CSV table of C-alpha atoms in Angstrom, one decimal:
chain,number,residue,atom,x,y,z
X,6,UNK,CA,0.0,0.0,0.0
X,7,UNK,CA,1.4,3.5,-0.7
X,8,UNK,CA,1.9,5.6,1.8
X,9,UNK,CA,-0.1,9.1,1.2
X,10,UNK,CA,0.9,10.9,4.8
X,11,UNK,CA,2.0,14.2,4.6
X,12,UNK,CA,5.6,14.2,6.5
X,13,UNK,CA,8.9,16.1,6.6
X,14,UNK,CA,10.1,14.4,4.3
X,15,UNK,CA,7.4,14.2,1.6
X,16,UNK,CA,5.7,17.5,1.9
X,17,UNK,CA,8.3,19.2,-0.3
X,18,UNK,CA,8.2,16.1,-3.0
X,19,UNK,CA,4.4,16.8,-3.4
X,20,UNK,CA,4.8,20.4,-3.5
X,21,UNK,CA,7.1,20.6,-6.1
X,22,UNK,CA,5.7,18.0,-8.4
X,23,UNK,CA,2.3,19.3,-7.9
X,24,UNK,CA,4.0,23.2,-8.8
X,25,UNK,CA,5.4,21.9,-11.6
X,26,UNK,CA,2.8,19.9,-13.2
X,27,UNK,CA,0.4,23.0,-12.9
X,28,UNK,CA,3.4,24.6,-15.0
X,29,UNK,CA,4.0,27.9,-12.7
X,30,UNK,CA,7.2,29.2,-10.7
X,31,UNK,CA,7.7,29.4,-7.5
X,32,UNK,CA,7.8,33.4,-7.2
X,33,UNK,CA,3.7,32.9,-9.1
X,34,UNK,CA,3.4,30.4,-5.9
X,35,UNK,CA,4.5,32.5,-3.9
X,36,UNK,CA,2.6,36.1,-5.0
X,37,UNK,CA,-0.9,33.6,-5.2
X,38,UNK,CA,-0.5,32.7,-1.9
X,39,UNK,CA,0.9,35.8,-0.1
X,40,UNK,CA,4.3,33.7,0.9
X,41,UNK,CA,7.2,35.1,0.2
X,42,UNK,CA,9.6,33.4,-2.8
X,43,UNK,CA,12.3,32.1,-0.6
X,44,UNK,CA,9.9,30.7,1.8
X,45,UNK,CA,8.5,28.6,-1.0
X,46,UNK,CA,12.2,27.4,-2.3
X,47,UNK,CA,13.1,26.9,1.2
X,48,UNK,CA,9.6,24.8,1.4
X,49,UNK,CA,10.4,22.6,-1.7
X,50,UNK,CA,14.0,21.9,-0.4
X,51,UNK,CA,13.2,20.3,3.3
X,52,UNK,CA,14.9,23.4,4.8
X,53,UNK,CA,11.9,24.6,6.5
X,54,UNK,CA,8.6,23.1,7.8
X,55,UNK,CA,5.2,24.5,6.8
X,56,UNK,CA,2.8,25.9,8.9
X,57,UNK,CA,-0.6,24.1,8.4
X,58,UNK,CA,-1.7,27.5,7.3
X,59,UNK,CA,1.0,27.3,4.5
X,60,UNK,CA,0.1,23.7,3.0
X,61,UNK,CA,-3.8,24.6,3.5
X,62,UNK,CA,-2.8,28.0,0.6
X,63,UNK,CA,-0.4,26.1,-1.0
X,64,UNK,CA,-2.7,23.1,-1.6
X,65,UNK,CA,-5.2,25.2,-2.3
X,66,UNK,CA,-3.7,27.0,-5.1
X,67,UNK,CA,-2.4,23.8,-6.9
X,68,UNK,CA,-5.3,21.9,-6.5
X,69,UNK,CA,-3.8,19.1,-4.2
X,70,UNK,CA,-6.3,17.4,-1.9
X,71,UNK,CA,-5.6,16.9,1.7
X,72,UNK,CA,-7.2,15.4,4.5
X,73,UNK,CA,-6.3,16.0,8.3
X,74,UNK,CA,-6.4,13.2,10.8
X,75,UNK,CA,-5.4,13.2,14.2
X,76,UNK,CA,-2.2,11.0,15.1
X,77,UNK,CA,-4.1,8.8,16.8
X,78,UNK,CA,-6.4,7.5,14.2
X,79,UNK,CA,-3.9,7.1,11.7
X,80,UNK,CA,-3.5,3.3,11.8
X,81,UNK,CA,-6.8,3.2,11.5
X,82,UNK,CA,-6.8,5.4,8.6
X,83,UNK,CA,-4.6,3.2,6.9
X,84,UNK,CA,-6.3,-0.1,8.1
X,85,UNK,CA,-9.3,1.1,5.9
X,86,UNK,CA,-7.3,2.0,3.0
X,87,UNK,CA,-5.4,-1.5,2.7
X,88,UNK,CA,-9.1,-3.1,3.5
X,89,UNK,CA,-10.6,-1.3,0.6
X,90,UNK,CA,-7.6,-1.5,-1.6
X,91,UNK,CA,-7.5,-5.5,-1.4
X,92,UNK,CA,-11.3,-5.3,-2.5
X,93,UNK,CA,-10.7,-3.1,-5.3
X,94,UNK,CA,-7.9,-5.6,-5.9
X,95,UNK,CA,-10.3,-8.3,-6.3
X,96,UNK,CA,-12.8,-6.3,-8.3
X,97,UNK,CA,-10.8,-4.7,-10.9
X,98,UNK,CA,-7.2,-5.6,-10.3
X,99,UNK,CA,-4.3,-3.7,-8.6
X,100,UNK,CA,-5.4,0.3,-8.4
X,101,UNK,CA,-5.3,2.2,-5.4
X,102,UNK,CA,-8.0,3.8,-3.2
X,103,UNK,CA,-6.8,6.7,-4.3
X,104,UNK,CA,-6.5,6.0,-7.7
X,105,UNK,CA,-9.9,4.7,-7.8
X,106,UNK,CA,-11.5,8.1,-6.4
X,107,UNK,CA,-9.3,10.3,-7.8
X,108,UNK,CA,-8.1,9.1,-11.2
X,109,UNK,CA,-6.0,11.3,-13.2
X,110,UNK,CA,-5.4,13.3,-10.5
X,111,UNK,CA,-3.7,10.1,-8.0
X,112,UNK,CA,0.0,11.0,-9.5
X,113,UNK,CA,0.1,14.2,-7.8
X,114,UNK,CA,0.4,11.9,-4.2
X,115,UNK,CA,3.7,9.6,-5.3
């Protein structure tokens, strides 16, 4: 199962991909979204950590979905998306949950 949490470490992955793919720079990001430029490089590189107020613009303006769970429930979370994943696995073959609901737009989570 692939793992869609938002971390550290992946945060800046998805960022990027998900600027680029809507084909705009970072300073666009960055005057759409009242953030400075070098806050949004320093974003994409790891160097600094988002506030939740960031990724909540940020998503917004490049169309990437996010849901918020507390820490608690997320091996729950995940229970349900393996579950559901092995029965779309037996229905239609090997997609993901998130690939089933979201199609098209599922690349923007590797």
């Amino acid at each position: 199962m692939k793992d869609y949490s938002l971390t550290p470490k992946s945060w800046p992955i998805q960022m990027r991909t998900a600027r680029k793919a809507k084909g705009i720079t970072q300073q666009q990001l960055a005057s759409a979204t009242g953030l400075f430029q070098q806050r949004i490089s320093q974003m994409e590189t790891g160097k600094v950590e988002p506030r939740l107020s960031e990724i909540v613009a940020i998503s917004n303006m490049l169309n990437m979905e996010n849901a918020l769970f507390p820490s608690s429930f997320h091996e729950y979370v995940k229970d349900t998306f393996r579950d559901c994943e092995r029965i779309e696995a037996r229905r239609n073959g090997s997609r993901t949950l998130l690939e089933v609901v979201l199609g098209d737009k599922a690349y923007i989570y590797d």
